[in-house]
Amino acid sequence: MDPRLATLLARLQSTQFVDLAGSESYSVIRIGQALLNDAAAAFLASSSVVRTVTLNPRAENRIDVQLKLAKPSFLPAFNVALHIEQQPQLPDSPELVLRLSGAGGLLRLAGPALASSAALPRGIRLDGDRIHVNVRHLLEQQRRAEVLEYVEQLHVLSEESRLVLAVQLPVRLPFLSKEAKGGERSMG
């Protein structure tokens, strides 16, 4: 990044973007399958439980997953489907909930290994056939949790071969109360 732009962005962030107050950004970010799988591989590189994972986003908020566990090594790779069931409700509930289906007996066999708190990365937990992904905890691990301070809405969707993030980023004056964010501007 150009150092002049980096300096400008650092100054804006240090003032909580006061010079952009009242602005809003709506972004739709489409993440291709290759980039998504590169990110998943990097994220799981230190996992002692998951050897490989391949994500294949599908239409209608479904993601097909091929998963190979490190142990027990005799288990073959198996396929599951994830259905996006619940969106994060920011800022109070930053959890994305996915419903697991498929793999039948293999999932029952592998489930206890995956459900242990040591097996899954911090911020991801398995509860029956639901996977809870805490976006705040994932960002904290990357030292990026402050990003959520600026996000009002985050929707995770899928379409054929792409994961879609729909993000709303309003810029508010730092001294506005939460009650004032509905459009009323209280200056004092």
JSON list of C-alpha atoms in Angstrom, two decimals:
[
{"chain": "A", "resi": 1, "resn": "MET", "atom": "CA", "xyz": [0.00, 0.00, 0.00]},
{"chain": "A", "resi": 2, "resn": "ASP", "atom": "CA", "xyz": [1.21, 3.47, -0.81]},
{"chain": "A", "resi": 3, "resn": "PRO", "atom": "CA", "xyz": [2.65, 5.00, 2.42]},
{"chain": "A", "resi": 4, "resn": "ARG", "atom": "CA", "xyz": [0.65, 8.20, 1.91]},
{"chain": "A", "resi": 5, "resn": "LEU", "atom": "CA", "xyz": [-2.59, 6.24, 1.78]},
{"chain": "A", "resi": 6, "resn": "ALA", "atom": "CA", "xyz": [-1.56, 4.18, 4.80]},
{"chain": "A", "resi": 7, "resn": "THR", "atom": "CA", "xyz": [-0.90, 7.40, 6.75]},
{"chain": "A", "resi": 8, "resn": "LEU", "atom": "CA", "xyz": [-4.26, 8.83, 5.75]},
{"chain": "A", "resi": 9, "resn": "LEU", "atom": "CA", "xyz": [-6.10, 5.65, 6.73]},
{"chain": "A", "resi": 10, "resn": "ALA", "atom": "CA", "xyz": [-4.27, 5.49, 10.09]},
{"chain": "A", "resi": 11, "resn": "ARG", "atom": "CA", "xyz": [-5.28, 9.12, 10.80]},
{"chain": "A", "resi": 12, "resn": "LEU", "atom": "CA", "xyz": [-8.91, 8.43, 9.89]},
{"chain": "A", "resi": 13, "resn": "GLN", "atom": "CA", "xyz": [-8.99, 5.37, 12.12]},
{"chain": "A", "resi": 14, "resn": "SER", "atom": "CA", "xyz": [-7.39, 7.23, 15.04]},
{"chain": "A", "resi": 15, "resn": "THR", "atom": "CA", "xyz": [-10.24, 9.80, 14.91]},
{"chain": "A", "resi": 16, "resn": "GLN", "atom": "CA", "xyz": [-12.88, 7.06, 14.55]},
{"chain": "A", "resi": 17, "resn": "PHE", "atom": "CA", "xyz": [-13.48, 8.30, 10.98]},
{"chain": "A", "resi": 18, "resn": "VAL", "atom": "CA", "xyz": [-15.02, 11.59, 12.19]},
{"chain": "A", "resi": 19, "resn": "ASP", "atom": "CA", "xyz": [-14.24, 13.24, 8.83]},
{"chain": "A", "resi": 20, "resn": "LEU", "atom": "CA", "xyz": [-16.45, 10.66, 7.11]},
{"chain": "A", "resi": 21, "resn": "ALA", "atom": "CA", "xyz": [-19.35, 10.80, 9.61]},
{"chain": "A", "resi": 22, "resn": "GLY", "atom": "CA", "xyz": [-22.74, 10.26, 8.00]},
{"chain": "A", "resi": 23, "resn": "SER", "atom": "CA", "xyz": [-21.28, 8.17, 5.19]},
{"chain": "A", "resi": 24, "resn": "GLU", "atom": "CA", "xyz": [-22.41, 4.62, 4.54]},
{"chain": "A", "resi": 25, "resn": "SER", "atom": "CA", "xyz": [-20.91, 1.83, 2.56]},
{"chain": "A", "resi": 26, "resn": "TYR", "atom": "CA", "xyz": [-22.78, -1.21, 1.31]},
{"chain": "A", "resi": 27, "resn": "SER", "atom": "CA", "xyz": [-20.51, -3.86, -0.11]},
{"chain": "A", "resi": 28, "resn": "VAL", "atom": "CA", "xyz": [-21.11, -7.23, -1.64]},
{"chain": "A", "resi": 29, "resn": "ILE", "atom": "CA", "xyz": [-17.93, -9.26, -1.72]},
{"chain": "A", "resi": 30, "resn": "ARG", "atom": "CA", "xyz": [-17.91, -12.45, -3.76]},
{"chain": "A", "resi": 31, "resn": "ILE", "atom": "CA", "xyz": [-15.14, -14.84, -2.73]},
{"chain": "A", "resi": 32, "resn": "GLY", "atom": "CA", "xyz": [-14.28, -17.44, -5.35]},
{"chain": "A", "resi": 33, "resn": "GLN", "atom": "CA", "xyz": [-13.91, -21.09, -4.45]},
{"chain": "A", "resi": 34, "resn": "ALA", "atom": "CA", "xyz": [-10.11, -21.16, -4.94]},
{"chain": "A", "resi": 35, "resn": "LEU", "atom": "CA", "xyz": [-9.51, -18.19, -2.62]},
{"chain": "A", "resi": 36, "resn": "LEU", "atom": "CA", "xyz": [-11.97, -19.59, -0.07]},
{"chain": "A", "resi": 37, "resn": "ASN", "atom": "CA", "xyz": [-10.13, -22.93, -0.02]},
{"chain": "A", "resi": 38, "resn": "ASP", "atom": "CA", "xyz": [-6.72, -21.23, 0.24]},
{"chain": "A", "resi": 39, "resn": "ALA", "atom": "CA", "xyz": [-8.02, -19.28, 3.27]},
{"chain": "A", "resi": 40, "resn": "ALA", "atom": "CA", "xyz": [-9.50, -22.43, 4.86]},
{"chain": "A", "resi": 41, "resn": "ALA", "atom": "CA", "xyz": [-6.21, -24.32, 4.37]},
{"chain": "A", "resi": 42, "resn": "ALA", "atom": "CA", "xyz": [-4.22, -21.48, 5.95]},
{"chain": "A", "resi": 43, "resn": "PHE", "atom": "CA", "xyz": [-6.67, -21.22, 8.84]},
{"chain": "A", "resi": 44, "resn": "LEU", "atom": "CA", "xyz": [-6.54, -24.98, 9.52]},
{"chain": "A", "resi": 45, "resn": "ALA", "atom": "CA", "xyz": [-2.80, -25.41, 8.91]},
{"chain": "A", "resi": 46, "resn": "SER", "atom": "CA", "xyz": [-2.09, -25.88, 12.62]},
{"chain": "A", "resi": 47, "resn": "SER", "atom": "CA", "xyz": [-5.06, -28.18, 13.23]},
{"chain": "A", "resi": 48, "resn": "SER", "atom": "CA", "xyz": [-4.20, -31.57, 14.67]},
{"chain": "A", "resi": 49, "resn": "VAL", "atom": "CA", "xyz": [-7.68, -32.88, 13.89]},
{"chain": "A", "resi": 50, "resn": "VAL", "atom": "CA", "xyz": [-8.45, -31.83, 10.31]},
{"chain": "A", "resi": 51, "resn": "ARG", "atom": "CA", "xyz": [-5.98, -32.93, 7.65]},
{"chain": "A", "resi": 52, "resn": "THR", "atom": "CA", "xyz": [-7.74, -31.34, 4.65]},
{"chain": "A", "resi": 53, "resn": "VAL", "atom": "CA", "xyz": [-10.95, -29.51, 3.90]},
{"chain": "A", "resi": 54, "resn": "THR", "atom": "CA", "xyz": [-12.40, -28.50, 0.54]},
{"chain": "A", "resi": 55, "resn": "LEU", "atom": "CA", "xyz": [-15.29, -26.04, 0.41]},
{"chain": "A", "resi": 56, "resn": "ASN", "atom": "CA", "xyz": [-17.62, -25.90, -2.58]},
{"chain": "A", "resi": 57, "resn": "PRO", "atom": "CA", "xyz": [-20.22, -23.12, -2.27]},
{"chain": "A", "resi": 58, "resn": "ARG", "atom": "CA", "xyz": [-23.55, -23.89, -3.93]},
{"chain": "A", "resi": 59, "resn": "ALA", "atom": "CA", "xyz": [-26.69, -21.92, -4.69]},
{"chain": "A", "resi": 60, "resn": "GLU", "atom": "CA", "xyz": [-29.33, -21.39, -2.02]},
{"chain": "A", "resi": 61, "resn": "ASN", "atom": "CA", "xyz": [-26.95, -20.86, 0.91]},
{"chain": "A", "resi": 62, "resn": "ARG", "atom": "CA", "xyz": [-25.46, -24.35, 0.83]},
{"chain": "A", "resi": 63, "resn": "ILE", "atom": "CA", "xyz": [-21.78, -25.25, 1.02]},
{"chain": "A", "resi": 64, "resn": "ASP", "atom": "CA", "xyz": [-20.61, -28.76, 0.19]},
{"chain": "A", "resi": 65, "resn": "VAL", "atom": "CA", "xyz": [-17.59, -29.77, 2.25]},
{"chain": "A", "resi": 66, "resn": "GLN", "atom": "CA", "xyz": [-15.13, -32.61, 1.80]},
{"chain": "A", "resi": 67, "resn": "LEU", "atom": "CA", "xyz": [-13.33, -33.27, 5.06]},
{"chain": "A", "resi": 68, "resn": "LYS", "atom": "CA", "xyz": [-10.42, -35.57, 5.88]},
{"chain": "A", "resi": 69, "resn": "LEU", "atom": "CA", "xyz": [-9.61, -36.01, 9.54]},
{"chain": "A", "resi": 70, "resn": "ALA", "atom": "CA", "xyz": [-6.05, -36.59, 10.71]},
{"chain": "A", "resi": 71, "resn": "LYS", "atom": "CA", "xyz": [-7.17, -39.22, 13.24]},
{"chain": "A", "resi": 72, "resn": "PRO", "atom": "CA", "xyz": [-8.30, -41.90, 13.10]},
{"chain": "A", "resi": 73, "resn": "SER", "atom": "CA", "xyz": [-6.28, -42.25, 9.92]},
{"chain": "A", "resi": 74, "resn": "PHE", "atom": "CA", "xyz": [-8.38, -45.18, 8.65]},
{"chain": "A", "resi": 75, "resn": "LEU", "atom": "CA", "xyz": [-11.40, -42.92, 8.13]},
{"chain": "A", "resi": 76, "resn": "PRO", "atom": "CA", "xyz": [-11.80, -41.92, 4.48]},
{"chain": "A", "resi": 77, "resn": "ALA", "atom": "CA", "xyz": [-12.56, -38.35, 3.50]},
{"chain": "A", "resi": 78, "resn": "PHE", "atom": "CA", "xyz": [-16.26, -37.70, 3.82]},
{"chain": "A", "resi": 79, "resn": "ASN", "atom": "CA", "xyz": [-18.72, -35.20, 2.44]},
{"chain": "A", "resi": 80, "resn": "VAL", "atom": "CA", "xyz": [-21.14, -33.04, 4.38]},
{"chain": "A", "resi": 81, "resn": "ALA", "atom": "CA", "xyz": [-23.38, -30.17, 3.42]},
{"chain": "A", "resi": 82, "resn": "LEU", "atom": "CA", "xyz": [-23.58, -26.95, 5.39]},
{"chain": "A", "resi": 83, "resn": "HIS", "atom": "CA", "xyz": [-26.72, -24.87, 5.22]},
{"chain": "A", "resi": 84, "resn": "ILE", "atom": "CA", "xyz": [-26.53, -21.25, 6.38]},
{"chain": "A", "resi": 85, "resn": "GLU", "atom": "CA", "xyz": [-29.21, -21.17, 9.03]},
{"chain": "A", "resi": 86, "resn": "GLN", "atom": "CA", "xyz": [-28.70, -17.99, 11.06]},
{"chain": "A", "resi": 87, "resn": "GLN", "atom": "CA", "xyz": [-26.86, -14.76, 10.33]},
{"chain": "A", "resi": 88, "resn": "PRO", "atom": "CA", "xyz": [-24.74, -12.82, 12.84]},
{"chain": "A", "resi": 89, "resn": "GLN", "atom": "CA", "xyz": [-26.73, -10.15, 14.69]},
{"chain": "A", "resi": 90, "resn": "LEU", "atom": "CA", "xyz": [-24.14, -7.45, 15.28]},
{"chain": "A", "resi": 91, "resn": "PRO", "atom": "CA", "xyz": [-22.92, -6.29, 17.68]},
{"chain": "A", "resi": 92, "resn": "ASP", "atom": "CA", "xyz": [-24.64, -8.43, 20.33]},
{"chain": "A", "resi": 93, "resn": "SER", "atom": "CA", "xyz": [-24.56, -11.89, 18.73]},
{"chain": "A", "resi": 94, "resn": "PRO", "atom": "CA", "xyz": [-21.71, -12.24, 16.23]},
{"chain": "A", "resi": 95, "resn": "GLU", "atom": "CA", "xyz": [-22.46, -15.91, 15.53]},
{"chain": "A", "resi": 96, "resn": "LEU", "atom": "CA", "xyz": [-23.08, -17.44, 12.14]},
{"chain": "A", "resi": 97, "resn": "VAL", "atom": "CA", "xyz": [-24.95, -20.74, 12.52]},
{"chain": "A", "resi": 98, "resn": "LEU", "atom": "CA", "xyz": [-24.59, -23.51, 9.96]},
{"chain": "A", "resi": 99, "resn": "ARG", "atom": "CA", "xyz": [-26.61, -26.74, 9.91]},
{"chain": "A", "resi": 100, "resn": "LEU", "atom": "CA", "xyz": [-24.73, -29.94, 9.05]},
{"chain": "A", "resi": 101, "resn": "SER", "atom": "CA", "xyz": [-26.23, -32.70, 6.96]},
{"chain": "A", "resi": 102, "resn": "GLY", "atom": "CA", "xyz": [-24.87, -35.75, 5.19]},
{"chain": "A", "resi": 103, "resn": "ALA", "atom": "CA", "xyz": [-22.15, -38.25, 6.02]},
{"chain": "A", "resi": 104, "resn": "GLY", "atom": "CA", "xyz": [-24.53, -40.30, 8.16]},
{"chain": "A", "resi": 105, "resn": "GLY", "atom": "CA", "xyz": [-22.56, -42.79, 10.25]},
{"chain": "A", "resi": 106, "resn": "LEU", "atom": "CA", "xyz": [-19.20, -41.15, 9.52]},
{"chain": "A", "resi": 107, "resn": "LEU", "atom": "CA", "xyz": [-20.44, -37.93, 11.10]},
{"chain": "A", "resi": 108, "resn": "ARG", "atom": "CA", "xyz": [-21.56, -39.84, 14.19]},
{"chain": "A", "resi": 109, "resn": "LEU", "atom": "CA", "xyz": [-18.14, -41.50, 14.37]},
{"chain": "A", "resi": 110, "resn": "ALA", "atom": "CA", "xyz": [-16.16, -38.29, 13.78]},
{"chain": "A", "resi": 111, "resn": "GLY", "atom": "CA", "xyz": [-18.51, -35.98, 15.70]},
{"chain": "A", "resi": 112, "resn": "PRO", "atom": "CA", "xyz": [-17.01, -36.54, 19.16]},
{"chain": "A", "resi": 113, "resn": "ALA", "atom": "CA", "xyz": [-13.50, -35.82, 17.85]},
{"chain": "A", "resi": 114, "resn": "LEU", "atom": "CA", "xyz": [-14.69, -32.64, 16.14]},
{"chain": "A", "resi": 115, "resn": "ALA", "atom": "CA", "xyz": [-16.82, -31.49, 19.08]},
{"chain": "A", "resi": 116, "resn": "SER", "atom": "CA", "xyz": [-14.00, -31.47, 21.61]},
{"chain": "A", "resi": 117, "resn": "SER", "atom": "CA", "xyz": [-13.00, -27.92, 22.46]},
{"chain": "A", "resi": 118, "resn": "ALA", "atom": "CA", "xyz": [-9.35, -28.66, 21.62]},
{"chain": "A", "resi": 119, "resn": "ALA", "atom": "CA", "xyz": [-10.21, -29.96, 18.15]},
{"chain": "A", "resi": 120, "resn": "LEU", "atom": "CA", "xyz": [-11.86, -26.89, 16.68]},
{"chain": "A", "resi": 121, "resn": "PRO", "atom": "CA", "xyz": [-10.30, -23.45, 16.44]},
{"chain": "A", "resi": 122, "resn": "ARG", "atom": "CA", "xyz": [-11.39, -20.87, 19.01]},
{"chain": "A", "resi": 123, "resn": "GLY", "atom": "CA", "xyz": [-14.64, -19.32, 17.84]},
{"chain": "A", "resi": 124, "resn": "ILE", "atom": "CA", "xyz": [-16.00, -22.46, 16.18]},
{"chain": "A", "resi": 125, "resn": "ARG", "atom": "CA", "xyz": [-18.05, -25.01, 18.10]},
{"chain": "A", "resi": 126, "resn": "LEU", "atom": "CA", "xyz": [-20.13, -28.01, 17.17]},
{"chain": "A", "resi": 127, "resn": "ASP", "atom": "CA", "xyz": [-23.48, -28.42, 18.92]},
{"chain": "A", "resi": 128, "resn": "GLY", "atom": "CA", "xyz": [-25.33, -31.47, 17.59]},
{"chain": "A", "resi": 129, "resn": "ASP", "atom": "CA", "xyz": [-25.93, -30.81, 13.91]},
{"chain": "A", "resi": 130, "resn": "ARG", "atom": "CA", "xyz": [-25.15, -27.08, 14.23]},
{"chain": "A", "resi": 131, "resn": "ILE", "atom": "CA", "xyz": [-21.81, -25.34, 13.78]},
{"chain": "A", "resi": 132, "resn": "HIS", "atom": "CA", "xyz": [-21.57, -21.98, 15.55]},
{"chain": "A", "resi": 133, "resn": "VAL", "atom": "CA", "xyz": [-18.98, -19.62, 14.08]},
{"chain": "A", "resi": 134, "resn": "ASN", "atom": "CA", "xyz": [-18.23, -16.63, 16.29]},
{"chain": "A", "resi": 135, "resn": "VAL", "atom": "CA", "xyz": [-17.02, -13.96, 13.86]},
{"chain": "A", "resi": 136, "resn": "ARG", "atom": "CA", "xyz": [-15.65, -11.77, 16.68]},
{"chain": "A", "resi": 137, "resn": "HIS", "atom": "CA", "xyz": [-13.44, -14.58, 18.04]},
{"chain": "A", "resi": 138, "resn": "LEU", "atom": "CA", "xyz": [-12.13, -15.41, 14.58]},
{"chain": "A", "resi": 139, "resn": "LEU", "atom": "CA", "xyz": [-11.22, -11.77, 13.99]},
{"chain": "A", "resi": 140, "resn": "GLU", "atom": "CA", "xyz": [-9.60, -11.52, 17.44]},
{"chain": "A", "resi": 141, "resn": "GLN", "atom": "CA", "xyz": [-7.24, -14.35, 16.48]},
{"chain": "A", "resi": 142, "resn": "GLN", "atom": "CA", "xyz": [-6.14, -12.26, 13.50]},
{"chain": "A", "resi": 143, "resn": "ARG", "atom": "CA", "xyz": [-5.91, -9.09, 15.65]},
{"chain": "A", "resi": 144, "resn": "ARG", "atom": "CA", "xyz": [-8.73, -7.56, 13.58]},
{"chain": "A", "resi": 145, "resn": "ALA", "atom": "CA", "xyz": [-11.63, -7.51, 16.07]},
{"chain": "A", "resi": 146, "resn": "GLU", "atom": "CA", "xyz": [-11.90, -3.72, 15.77]},
{"chain": "A", "resi": 147, "resn": "VAL", "atom": "CA", "xyz": [-13.34, -4.24, 12.28]},
{"chain": "A", "resi": 148, "resn": "LEU", "atom": "CA", "xyz": [-16.66, -5.23, 13.88]},
{"chain": "A", "resi": 149, "resn": "GLU", "atom": "CA", "xyz": [-16.91, -1.82, 15.54]},
{"chain": "A", "resi": 150, "resn": "TYR", "atom": "CA", "xyz": [-17.65, -0.42, 12.08]},
{"chain": "A", "resi": 151, "resn": "VAL", "atom": "CA", "xyz": [-19.91, -3.17, 10.72]},
{"chain": "A", "resi": 152, "resn": "GLU", "atom": "CA", "xyz": [-23.63, -2.75, 11.28]},
{"chain": "A", "resi": 153, "resn": "GLN", "atom": "CA", "xyz": [-24.80, -5.76, 9.27]},
{"chain": "A", "resi": 154, "resn": "LEU", "atom": "CA", "xyz": [-23.03, -8.82, 7.96]},
{"chain": "A", "resi": 155, "resn": "HIS", "atom": "CA", "xyz": [-24.78, -11.46, 5.89]},
{"chain": "A", "resi": 156, "resn": "VAL", "atom": "CA", "xyz": [-23.02, -14.58, 4.71]},
{"chain": "A", "resi": 157, "resn": "LEU", "atom": "CA", "xyz": [-24.61, -16.16, 1.65]},
{"chain": "A", "resi": 158, "resn": "SER", "atom": "CA", "xyz": [-23.57, -18.57, -1.03]},
{"chain": "A", "resi": 159, "resn": "GLU", "atom": "CA", "xyz": [-24.08, -18.91, -4.73]},
{"chain": "A", "resi": 160, "resn": "GLU", "atom": "CA", "xyz": [-22.62, -21.38, -7.18]},
{"chain": "A", "resi": 161, "resn": "SER", "atom": "CA", "xyz": [-18.82, -21.52, -6.58]},
{"chain": "A", "resi": 162, "resn": "ARG", "atom": "CA", "xyz": [-18.76, -18.34, -4.45]},
{"chain": "A", "resi": 163, "resn": "LEU", "atom": "CA", "xyz": [-19.20, -17.32, -0.85]},
{"chain": "A", "resi": 164, "resn": "VAL", "atom": "CA", "xyz": [-20.89, -13.93, -0.66]},
{"chain": "A", "resi": 165, "resn": "LEU", "atom": "CA", "xyz": [-20.42, -11.39, 2.13]},
{"chain": "A", "resi": 166, "resn": "ALA", "atom": "CA", "xyz": [-22.92, -8.53, 2.23]},
{"chain": "A", "resi": 167, "resn": "VAL", "atom": "CA", "xyz": [-21.65, -5.82, 4.57]},
{"chain": "A", "resi": 168, "resn": "GLN", "atom": "CA", "xyz": [-23.13, -2.52, 5.72]},
{"chain": "A", "resi": 169, "resn": "LEU", "atom": "CA", "xyz": [-20.66, -0.02, 7.19]},
{"chain": "A", "resi": 170, "resn": "PRO", "atom": "CA", "xyz": [-22.14, 3.24, 8.48]},
{"chain": "A", "resi": 171, "resn": "VAL", "atom": "CA", "xyz": [-19.75, 5.92, 9.71]},
{"chain": "A", "resi": 172, "resn": "ARG", "atom": "CA", "xyz": [-21.02, 7.63, 12.85]},
{"chain": "A", "resi": 173, "resn": "LEU", "atom": "CA", "xyz": [-19.68, 10.45, 14.89]},
{"chain": "A", "resi": 174, "resn": "PRO", "atom": "CA", "xyz": [-17.78, 8.90, 17.82]},
{"chain": "A", "resi": 175, "resn": "PHE", "atom": "CA", "xyz": [-19.73, 10.88, 20.43]},
{"chain": "A", "resi": 176, "resn": "LEU", "atom": "CA", "xyz": [-23.20, 9.85, 19.26]},
{"chain": "A", "resi": 177, "resn": "SER", "atom": "CA", "xyz": [-25.08, 7.60, 21.63]},
{"chain": "A", "resi": 178, "resn": "LYS", "atom": "CA", "xyz": [-26.60, 4.32, 20.44]},
{"chain": "A", "resi": 179, "resn": "GLU", "atom": "CA", "xyz": [-30.05, 5.87, 20.71]},
{"chain": "A", "resi": 180, "resn": "ALA", "atom": "CA", "xyz": [-29.02, 8.60, 18.30]},
{"chain": "A", "resi": 181, "resn": "LYS", "atom": "CA", "xyz": [-27.88, 6.25, 15.54]},
{"chain": "A", "resi": 182, "resn": "GLY", "atom": "CA", "xyz": [-31.37, 5.92, 14.12]},
{"chain": "A", "resi": 183, "resn": "GLY", "atom": "CA", "xyz": [-30.94, 9.17, 12.27]},
{"chain": "A", "resi": 184, "resn": "GLU", "atom": "CA", "xyz": [-31.31, 11.68, 15.10]},
{"chain": "A", "resi": 185, "resn": "ARG", "atom": "CA", "xyz": [-28.08, 13.56, 15.56]},
{"chain": "A", "resi": 186, "resn": "SER", "atom": "CA", "xyz": [-27.49, 14.67, 19.13]},
{"chain": "A", "resi": 187, "resn": "MET", "atom": "CA", "xyz": [-24.58, 17.03, 19.38]},
{"chain": "A", "resi": 188, "resn": "GLY", "atom": "CA", "xyz": [-24.57, 17.63, 23.01]}
]
